[in-house]
Amino acid sequence: MSTKILIIGACGQIGTELTQKLRAVYGTDNVIASDIRKLDNDVVNDGIFEVVNALDYNQIENLIEKYHITDVYLMAALLSATAEKNPAFAWDLNMNSLFHVLNLAKAGKIKKIFWPSSIAVFGPTTPRENTPQYTVMEPSTVYGISKQSGERWCEYYNKQYGVDVRSIRYPGLISWTSPPGGGTTDYAVDIYYKALEDKKFTCFLSENTALPMMYMDDAIKATVSIMQAPAEKIKVRSSYNLSAISFTPKEIAASIQKHIPEFTIDYAPDFRQKIADSWPASIDDTVAREDWGWKNDFDMEKMTSVMLENLSKK
Ligand code: AKB
């Protein structure tokens, strides 16, 4: 049977680029993009698009039947900063959308699921440097709690019911096509916009807050690659650590100053500082590299060049 894909949450930061990539790899007619909102963008205009509420089991099931879907990429979620403002809704959305697709796979209606986890599954008691695949995990944010619980359920559905669910713990993701929405790592995207527009930026994290980050092309490459890997290579059925770059606001500012010398940064930490302080500074992703051949292409300097070049054209 040929691969037919449904992306739920296709208009978000990751969904936008993932949709384009999956259309290129599998063919436009084999990728159904969906989101709760119908925007006027490439995701909606360049292929098949459906409005769907990730919390509505029947709507998802109908789409799966209508298009003979085999693989679902569930990208809809509330991120860390937004989730802290609306814990009950974050829990509802992040958990129940996952249960819907896990149960659809358990019922034999789809073959494979991609579900994103996050470095937010770790917490203040986790070793901060080179955080290993298996370690203490006591997340202190609503988002982190939902992602960690989600990981447990993914593994449970795989072991108990044979559901082929695959997952990555994304670090902060940096891209120029579509803005991030409500994360603690969002500053690392915003800084490029402000550097070009205003030549100055006020950061909501303090200057030495190191966090794991990744350029979006690498994240998309990892997502496609874990989904294409033979099932027996995916030995971790909770979620894989994934790493590329780690930097502080001060370091990313210095990399921008190499292109825009007059750029300045100052710091006004807010509630997101506490979230960032509870997360790892860097991640050990040896297991992903060994199991399914993960390898990043972008370092900070390469990412800064590409971000500034593309945003200035935009
Ligand atoms: C966030 O900051 O909430 C996300 C994440 C690290 O999962 N970018």
mmCIF file of C-alpha atoms and ligand atoms in Angstrom:
data_model
loop_
_atom_site.group_PDB
_atom_site.id
_atom_site.type_symbol
_atom_site.label_atom_id
_atom_site.label_comp_id
_atom_site.label_asym_id
_atom_site.label_seq_id
_atom_site.Cartn_x
_atom_site.Cartn_y
_atom_site.Cartn_z
ATOM 1 C CA MET A 1 0.000 0.000 0.000
ATOM 2 C CA SER A 2 1.387 3.461 -0.866
ATOM 3 C CA THR A 3 2.070 6.017 1.835
ATOM 4 C CA LYS A 4 -0.768 8.505 2.420
ATOM 5 C CA ILE A 5 -0.019 11.123 5.016
ATOM 6 C CA LEU A 6 -2.173 13.269 7.303
ATOM 7 C CA ILE A 7 -0.425 16.159 9.075
ATOM 8 C CA ILE A 8 -2.412 17.553 12.011
ATOM 9 C CA GLY A 9 -1.260 21.064 12.960
ATOM 10 C CA ALA A 10 0.244 21.725 9.520
ATOM 11 C CA CYS A 11 0.204 25.534 9.817
ATOM 12 C CA GLY A 12 2.497 25.719 12.856
ATOM 13 C CA GLN A 13 6.250 26.391 12.881
ATOM 14 C CA ILE A 14 7.274 22.773 12.210
ATOM 15 C CA GLY A 15 4.135 21.780 10.288
ATOM 16 C CA THR A 16 4.656 24.436 7.608
ATOM 17 C CA GLU A 17 8.089 23.146 6.596
ATOM 18 C CA LEU A 18 7.252 19.511 7.208
ATOM 19 C CA THR A 19 4.262 19.755 4.847
ATOM 20 C CA GLN A 20 6.435 21.166 2.056
ATOM 21 C CA LYS A 21 9.057 18.477 2.567
ATOM 22 C CA LEU A 22 6.578 15.587 2.718
ATOM 23 C CA ARG A 23 4.808 16.859 -0.423
ATOM 24 C CA ALA A 24 8.182 16.899 -2.189
ATOM 25 C CA VAL A 25 9.092 13.390 -1.006
ATOM 26 C CA TYR A 26 5.732 11.573 -1.296
ATOM 27 C CA GLY A 27 3.897 13.667 -3.919
ATOM 28 C CA THR A 28 1.442 16.511 -3.331
ATOM 29 C CA ASP A 29 -1.638 14.297 -3.704
ATOM 30 C CA ASN A 30 -0.390 11.903 -1.019
ATOM 31 C CA VAL A 31 -0.098 14.524 1.735
ATOM 32 C CA ILE A 32 -3.169 15.949 3.446
ATOM 33 C CA ALA A 33 -2.374 19.026 5.508
ATOM 34 C CA SER A 34 -4.796 19.985 8.263
ATOM 35 C CA ASP A 35 -5.060 22.584 10.976
ATOM 36 C CA ILE A 36 -7.677 24.216 13.167
ATOM 37 C CA ARG A 37 -7.269 27.433 11.134
ATOM 38 C CA LYS A 38 -7.297 27.958 7.408
ATOM 39 C CA LEU A 39 -4.596 30.521 6.668
ATOM 40 C CA ASP A 40 -3.709 32.071 3.326
ATOM 41 C CA ASN A 41 -0.328 30.323 2.962
ATOM 42 C CA ASP A 42 1.507 27.649 0.926
ATOM 43 C CA VAL A 43 0.315 24.852 3.213
ATOM 44 C CA VAL A 44 -3.296 25.698 2.375
ATOM 45 C CA ASN A 45 -2.878 26.866 -1.214
ATOM 46 C CA ASP A 46 -0.323 24.420 -2.654
ATOM 47 C CA GLY A 47 -2.006 21.077 -1.948
ATOM 48 C CA ILE A 48 -4.844 19.292 -0.190
ATOM 49 C CA PHE A 49 -5.906 21.036 3.021
ATOM 50 C CA GLU A 50 -8.663 20.264 5.538
ATOM 51 C CA VAL A 51 -9.776 22.090 8.670
ATOM 52 C CA VAL A 52 -9.615 19.710 11.641
ATOM 53 C CA ASN A 53 -9.794 19.983 15.405
ATOM 54 C CA ALA A 54 -7.113 17.709 16.896
ATOM 55 C CA LEU A 55 -9.447 17.094 19.846
ATOM 56 C CA ASP A 56 -12.227 15.711 17.657
ATOM 57 C CA TYR A 57 -11.751 11.938 17.230
ATOM 58 C CA ASN A 58 -14.542 11.641 14.653
ATOM 59 C CA GLN A 59 -13.150 14.402 12.443
ATOM 60 C CA ILE A 60 -9.727 12.741 12.397
ATOM 61 C CA GLU A 61 -11.246 9.313 11.744
ATOM 62 C CA ASN A 62 -13.336 10.706 8.851
ATOM 63 C CA LEU A 63 -10.263 12.211 7.211
ATOM 64 C CA ILE A 64 -8.353 8.957 7.617
ATOM 65 C CA GLU A 65 -11.155 7.053 5.902
ATOM 66 C CA LYS A 66 -11.755 9.686 3.212
ATOM 67 C CA TYR A 67 -8.100 9.773 2.096
ATOM 68 C CA HIS A 68 -7.031 6.180 3.009
ATOM 69 C CA ILE A 69 -4.363 7.595 5.342
ATOM 70 C CA THR A 70 -1.499 5.308 6.412
ATOM 71 C CA ASP A 71 0.742 7.723 8.392
ATOM 72 C CA VAL A 72 -0.243 10.530 10.786
ATOM 73 C CA TYR A 73 2.118 13.313 11.899
ATOM 74 C CA LEU A 74 0.529 14.896 14.984
ATOM 75 C CA MET A 75 2.105 18.347 15.254
ATOM 76 C CA ALA A 76 -0.681 20.201 17.121
ATOM 77 C CA ALA A 77 0.343 21.190 20.675
ATOM 78 C CA LEU A 78 0.535 24.053 23.128
ATOM 79 C CA LEU A 79 4.221 24.907 23.773
ATOM 80 C CA SER A 80 5.905 25.625 27.104
ATOM 81 C CA ALA A 81 5.221 29.332 27.710
ATOM 82 C CA THR A 82 1.598 29.255 26.481
ATOM 83 C CA ALA A 83 0.893 26.060 28.386
ATOM 84 C CA GLU A 84 1.905 27.702 31.676
ATOM 85 C CA LYS A 85 -0.840 30.285 31.069
ATOM 86 C CA ASN A 86 -3.521 27.694 30.335
ATOM 87 C CA PRO A 87 -2.562 24.415 32.029
ATOM 88 C CA ALA A 88 -5.922 22.663 31.728
ATOM 89 C CA PHE A 89 -6.269 23.306 28.003
ATOM 90 C CA ALA A 90 -2.602 22.412 27.382
ATOM 91 C CA TRP A 91 -3.095 19.073 29.123
ATOM 92 C CA ASP A 92 -6.315 18.431 27.213
ATOM 93 C CA LEU A 93 -4.871 19.265 23.789
ATOM 94 C CA ASN A 94 -1.438 17.691 24.221
ATOM 95 C CA MET A 95 -2.746 14.434 25.717
ATOM 96 C CA ASN A 96 -6.114 13.807 24.100
ATOM 97 C CA SER A 97 -4.975 14.502 20.539
ATOM 98 C CA LEU A 98 -2.276 11.881 21.125
ATOM 99 C CA PHE A 99 -4.769 9.356 22.527
ATOM 100 C CA HIS A 100 -6.942 9.873 19.449
ATOM 101 C CA VAL A 101 -4.208 8.910 17.003
ATOM 102 C CA LEU A 102 -2.834 6.130 19.222
ATOM 103 C CA ASN A 103 -6.327 4.631 19.443
ATOM 104 C CA LEU A 104 -6.849 4.954 15.684
ATOM 105 C CA ALA A 105 -3.600 3.019 15.164
ATOM 106 C CA LYS A 106 -4.602 0.448 17.792
ATOM 107 C CA ALA A 107 -7.885 -0.048 15.885
ATOM 108 C CA GLY A 108 -5.845 -0.752 12.731
ATOM 109 C CA LYS A 109 -7.001 2.394 10.902
ATOM 110 C CA ILE A 110 -3.473 3.797 10.392
ATOM 111 C CA LYS A 111 -0.045 2.174 10.188
ATOM 112 C CA LYS A 112 2.436 4.695 11.569
ATOM 113 C CA ILE A 113 2.474 7.761 13.820
ATOM 114 C CA PHE A 114 4.982 10.568 14.272
ATOM 115 C CA TRP A 115 4.572 12.434 17.537
ATOM 116 C CA PRO A 116 6.985 15.164 18.660
ATOM 117 C CA SER A 117 8.350 15.207 22.176
ATOM 118 C CA SER A 118 10.708 17.868 23.545
ATOM 119 C CA ILE A 119 13.713 18.591 25.748
ATOM 120 C CA ALA A 120 10.985 19.842 28.132
ATOM 121 C CA VAL A 121 10.574 16.247 29.353
ATOM 122 C CA PHE A 122 13.657 16.901 31.481
ATOM 123 C CA GLY A 123 13.583 18.919 34.678
ATOM 124 C CA PRO A 124 15.716 20.575 37.352
ATOM 125 C CA THR A 125 16.962 17.246 38.745
ATOM 126 C CA THR A 126 18.189 16.015 35.337
ATOM 127 C CA PRO A 127 21.952 16.265 34.641
ATOM 128 C CA ARG A 128 22.176 19.538 32.636
ATOM 129 C CA GLU A 129 25.213 18.909 30.443
ATOM 130 C CA ASN A 130 25.097 16.211 27.765
ATOM 131 C CA THR A 131 21.803 14.937 29.127
ATOM 132 C CA PRO A 132 21.705 11.208 28.368
ATOM 133 C CA GLN A 133 18.877 9.312 26.648
ATOM 134 C CA TYR A 134 17.981 7.560 29.904
ATOM 135 C CA THR A 135 18.171 9.708 33.030
ATOM 136 C CA VAL A 136 16.164 11.375 35.791
ATOM 137 C CA MET A 137 13.054 13.022 34.310
ATOM 138 C CA GLU A 138 11.051 15.275 36.637
ATOM 139 C CA PRO A 139 9.634 17.999 34.364
ATOM 140 C CA SER A 140 8.338 21.058 36.200
ATOM 141 C CA THR A 141 6.265 22.629 33.401
ATOM 142 C CA VAL A 142 2.779 21.662 32.220
ATOM 143 C CA TYR A 143 4.164 21.209 28.713
ATOM 144 C CA GLY A 144 6.994 18.982 29.988
ATOM 145 C CA ILE A 145 4.611 16.903 32.075
ATOM 146 C CA SER A 146 2.349 16.383 29.050
ATOM 147 C CA LYS A 147 5.267 15.433 26.811
ATOM 148 C CA GLN A 148 6.714 13.035 29.356
ATOM 149 C CA SER A 149 3.331 11.389 29.906
ATOM 150 C CA GLY A 150 2.895 11.231 26.132
ATOM 151 C CA GLU A 151 6.200 9.418 25.806
ATOM 152 C CA ARG A 152 5.115 6.841 28.369
ATOM 153 C CA TRP A 153 1.857 6.265 26.485
ATOM 154 C CA CYS A 154 3.647 5.945 23.134
ATOM 155 C CA GLU A 155 5.890 3.246 24.565
ATOM 156 C CA TYR A 156 2.920 1.534 26.213
ATOM 157 C CA TYR A 157 0.881 1.442 22.969
ATOM 158 C CA ASN A 158 3.912 0.096 21.117
ATOM 159 C CA LYS A 159 4.660 -2.656 23.641
ATOM 160 C CA GLN A 160 1.057 -3.634 24.427
ATOM 161 C CA TYR A 161 -0.668 -3.177 21.073
ATOM 162 C CA GLY A 162 2.160 -3.100 18.517
ATOM 163 C CA VAL A 163 1.444 0.503 17.484
ATOM 164 C CA ASP A 164 4.265 1.834 15.272
ATOM 165 C CA VAL A 165 4.740 5.240 16.887
ATOM 166 C CA ARG A 166 8.010 7.143 16.490
ATOM 167 C CA SER A 167 9.158 10.236 18.327
ATOM 168 C CA ILE A 168 11.944 12.775 18.732
ATOM 169 C CA ARG A 169 12.683 15.127 21.631
ATOM 170 C CA TYR A 170 13.037 18.353 19.650
ATOM 171 C CA PRO A 171 15.277 21.074 21.057
ATOM 172 C CA GLY A 172 14.442 24.744 20.334
ATOM 173 C CA LEU A 173 13.829 25.062 16.594
ATOM 174 C CA ILE A 174 14.971 27.989 14.480
ATOM 175 C CA SER A 175 13.471 28.827 11.105
ATOM 176 C CA TRP A 176 12.657 31.800 8.901
ATOM 177 C CA THR A 177 9.573 30.638 6.975
ATOM 178 C CA SER A 178 7.045 30.482 9.784
ATOM 179 C CA PRO A 179 7.214 32.009 13.295
ATOM 180 C CA PRO A 180 7.259 29.854 16.442
ATOM 181 C CA GLY A 181 4.286 30.037 18.770
ATOM 182 C CA GLY A 182 4.575 30.253 22.510
ATOM 183 C CA GLY A 183 7.831 28.471 23.368
ATOM 184 C CA THR A 184 10.684 29.360 25.728
ATOM 185 C CA THR A 185 13.229 28.994 22.920
ATOM 186 C CA ASP A 186 11.356 31.455 20.638
ATOM 187 C CA TYR A 187 13.824 34.243 21.446
ATOM 188 C CA ALA A 188 16.366 32.531 19.192
ATOM 189 C CA VAL A 189 14.099 33.188 16.187
ATOM 190 C CA ASP A 190 12.919 36.647 17.218
ATOM 191 C CA ILE A 191 16.497 37.851 17.687
ATOM 192 C CA TYR A 192 17.151 37.541 13.925
ATOM 193 C CA TYR A 193 14.034 39.551 12.988
ATOM 194 C CA LYS A 194 14.935 42.311 15.491
ATOM 195 C CA ALA A 195 18.593 42.344 14.440
ATOM 196 C CA LEU A 196 17.542 43.123 10.872
ATOM 197 C CA GLU A 197 14.658 45.498 11.703
ATOM 198 C CA ASP A 198 15.858 47.439 14.777
ATOM 199 C CA LYS A 199 19.545 46.491 15.212
ATOM 200 C CA LYS A 200 18.740 45.803 18.864
ATOM 201 C CA PHE A 201 16.986 43.109 20.853
ATOM 202 C CA THR A 202 15.776 42.676 24.426
ATOM 203 C CA CYS A 203 16.024 39.045 25.436
ATOM 204 C CA PHE A 204 13.574 37.438 27.884
ATOM 205 C CA LEU A 205 16.324 35.052 29.049
ATOM 206 C CA SER A 206 19.564 36.034 30.800
ATOM 207 C CA GLU A 207 22.803 36.234 28.819
ATOM 208 C CA ASN A 208 24.334 32.927 29.939
ATOM 209 C CA THR A 209 21.276 30.681 29.625
ATOM 210 C CA ALA A 210 22.482 27.826 27.406
ATOM 211 C CA LEU A 211 19.800 25.740 25.690
ATOM 212 C CA PRO A 212 19.845 22.975 23.049
ATOM 213 C CA MET A 213 18.773 24.325 19.638
ATOM 214 C CA MET A 214 18.529 23.184 16.027
ATOM 215 C CA TYR A 215 18.017 24.708 12.587
ATOM 216 C CA MET A 216 14.671 23.637 11.112
ATOM 217 C CA ASP A 217 16.153 21.848 8.080
ATOM 218 C CA ASP A 218 17.913 19.467 10.457
ATOM 219 C CA ALA A 219 14.700 18.890 12.436
ATOM 220 C CA ILE A 220 12.766 18.102 9.240
ATOM 221 C CA LYS A 221 15.545 15.810 8.046
ATOM 222 C CA ALA A 222 15.403 13.931 11.358
ATOM 223 C CA THR A 223 11.606 13.662 11.217
ATOM 224 C CA VAL A 224 11.528 12.227 7.691
ATOM 225 C CA SER A 225 14.449 9.957 8.447
ATOM 226 C CA ILE A 226 13.022 8.404 11.648
ATOM 227 C CA MET A 227 9.727 7.763 9.809
ATOM 228 C CA GLN A 228 11.494 6.112 6.864
ATOM 229 C CA ALA A 229 13.767 3.913 8.993
ATOM 230 C CA PRO A 230 12.941 0.181 9.123
ATOM 231 C CA ALA A 231 10.801 -0.519 12.211
ATOM 232 C CA GLU A 232 13.438 -2.775 13.794
ATOM 233 C CA LYS A 233 15.917 0.145 13.904
ATOM 234 C CA ILE A 234 13.567 2.200 16.083
ATOM 235 C CA LYS A 235 14.458 0.610 19.395
ATOM 236 C CA VAL A 236 13.385 3.542 21.580
ATOM 237 C CA ARG A 237 9.597 3.784 21.509
ATOM 238 C CA SER A 238 9.266 6.584 24.032
ATOM 239 C CA SER A 239 11.269 9.323 22.271
ATOM 240 C CA TYR A 240 14.826 9.906 21.043
ATOM 241 C CA ASN A 241 17.195 12.608 22.283
ATOM 242 C CA LEU A 242 18.213 14.748 19.299
ATOM 243 C CA SER A 243 20.976 17.316 19.323
ATOM 244 C CA ALA A 244 22.679 19.789 17.003
ATOM 245 C CA ILE A 245 23.744 23.102 18.589
ATOM 246 C CA SER A 246 23.777 24.547 22.088
ATOM 247 C CA PHE A 247 24.201 28.271 22.729
ATOM 248 C CA THR A 248 23.430 31.164 25.078
ATOM 249 C CA PRO A 249 21.734 34.459 24.095
ATOM 250 C CA LYS A 250 25.155 36.126 24.374
ATOM 251 C CA GLU A 251 26.700 33.629 21.954
ATOM 252 C CA ILE A 252 23.961 33.887 19.327
ATOM 253 C CA ALA A 253 24.175 37.705 19.577
ATOM 254 C CA ALA A 254 27.932 37.469 18.909
ATOM 255 C CA SER A 255 27.312 35.327 15.843
ATOM 256 C CA ILE A 256 24.830 37.944 14.519
ATOM 257 C CA GLN A 257 27.322 40.758 15.237
ATOM 258 C CA LYS A 258 29.734 39.140 12.770
ATOM 259 C CA HIS A 259 27.187 40.096 10.063
ATOM 260 C CA ILE A 260 25.625 43.194 11.696
ATOM 261 C CA PRO A 261 28.366 44.816 13.842
ATOM 262 C CA GLU A 262 26.076 47.559 15.199
ATOM 263 C CA PHE A 263 23.600 45.004 16.631
ATOM 264 C CA THR A 264 23.136 45.228 20.425
ATOM 265 C CA ILE A 265 21.366 43.005 22.938
ATOM 266 C CA ASP A 266 20.101 43.606 26.467
ATOM 267 C CA TYR A 267 18.370 41.299 28.911
ATOM 268 C CA ALA A 268 15.046 41.438 30.778
ATOM 269 C CA PRO A 269 14.363 37.901 32.030
ATOM 270 C CA ASP A 270 10.689 37.085 32.641
ATOM 271 C CA PHE A 271 8.736 33.965 33.723
ATOM 272 C CA ARG A 272 10.366 31.985 30.903
ATOM 273 C CA GLN A 273 13.754 32.159 32.652
ATOM 274 C CA LYS A 274 12.547 29.654 35.250
ATOM 275 C CA ILE A 275 11.414 27.288 32.502
ATOM 276 C CA ALA A 276 14.762 27.566 30.690
ATOM 277 C CA ASP A 277 16.656 27.013 33.960
ATOM 278 C CA SER A 278 14.839 23.711 34.418
ATOM 279 C CA TRP A 279 15.933 22.375 31.003
ATOM 280 C CA PRO A 280 19.207 20.821 29.839
ATOM 281 C CA ALA A 281 21.996 22.992 28.417
ATOM 282 C CA SER A 282 23.098 20.286 25.980
ATOM 283 C CA ILE A 283 21.907 16.851 24.897
ATOM 284 C CA ASP A 284 23.640 13.534 24.236
ATOM 285 C CA ASP A 285 21.976 11.973 21.184
ATOM 286 C CA THR A 286 24.313 9.011 20.656
ATOM 287 C CA VAL A 287 21.409 6.553 20.686
ATOM 288 C CA ALA A 288 19.619 8.278 17.752
ATOM 289 C CA ARG A 289 22.911 8.453 15.852
ATOM 290 C CA GLU A 290 23.535 4.739 16.386
ATOM 291 C CA ASP A 291 19.987 3.403 15.916
ATOM 292 C CA TRP A 292 18.850 5.216 12.768
ATOM 293 C CA GLY A 293 21.846 7.211 11.586
ATOM 294 C CA TRP A 294 20.902 10.738 12.738
ATOM 295 C CA LYS A 295 23.457 13.444 11.875
ATOM 296 C CA ASN A 296 22.992 17.223 11.885
ATOM 297 C CA ASP A 297 24.184 19.505 9.062
ATOM 298 C CA PHE A 298 23.921 22.966 10.640
ATOM 299 C CA ASP A 299 26.130 24.609 13.267
ATOM 300 C CA MET A 300 25.438 28.083 14.713
ATOM 301 C CA GLU A 301 27.472 30.043 12.154
ATOM 302 C CA LYS A 302 25.885 28.319 9.179
ATOM 303 C CA MET A 303 22.426 28.808 10.704
ATOM 304 C CA THR A 304 23.029 32.536 11.338
ATOM 305 C CA SER A 305 24.138 33.105 7.730
ATOM 306 C CA VAL A 306 21.080 31.302 6.324
ATOM 307 C CA MET A 307 18.656 33.026 8.718
ATOM 308 C CA LEU A 308 19.934 36.545 8.013
ATOM 309 C CA GLU A 309 20.140 35.960 4.264
ATOM 310 C CA ASN A 310 16.589 34.626 3.968
ATOM 311 C CA LEU A 311 14.969 37.043 6.401
ATOM 312 C CA SER A 312 16.514 40.055 4.687
ATOM 313 C CA LYS A 313 15.040 38.857 1.351
ATOM 314 C CA LYS A 314 11.676 38.314 3.066
HETATM 315 C C1 AKB B 1 9.450 25.398 23.694
HETATM 316 O O1 AKB B 1 10.291 26.278 23.919
HETATM 317 O O2 AKB B 1 8.425 25.235 24.371
HETATM 318 C C2 AKB B 1 9.687 24.453 22.541
HETATM 319 C C3 AKB B 1 10.370 23.202 22.980
HETATM 320 C C4 AKB B 1 11.766 23.233 23.413
HETATM 321 O O3 AKB B 1 9.783 22.171 22.967
HETATM 322 N N1 AKB B 1 10.443 25.100 21.520
#
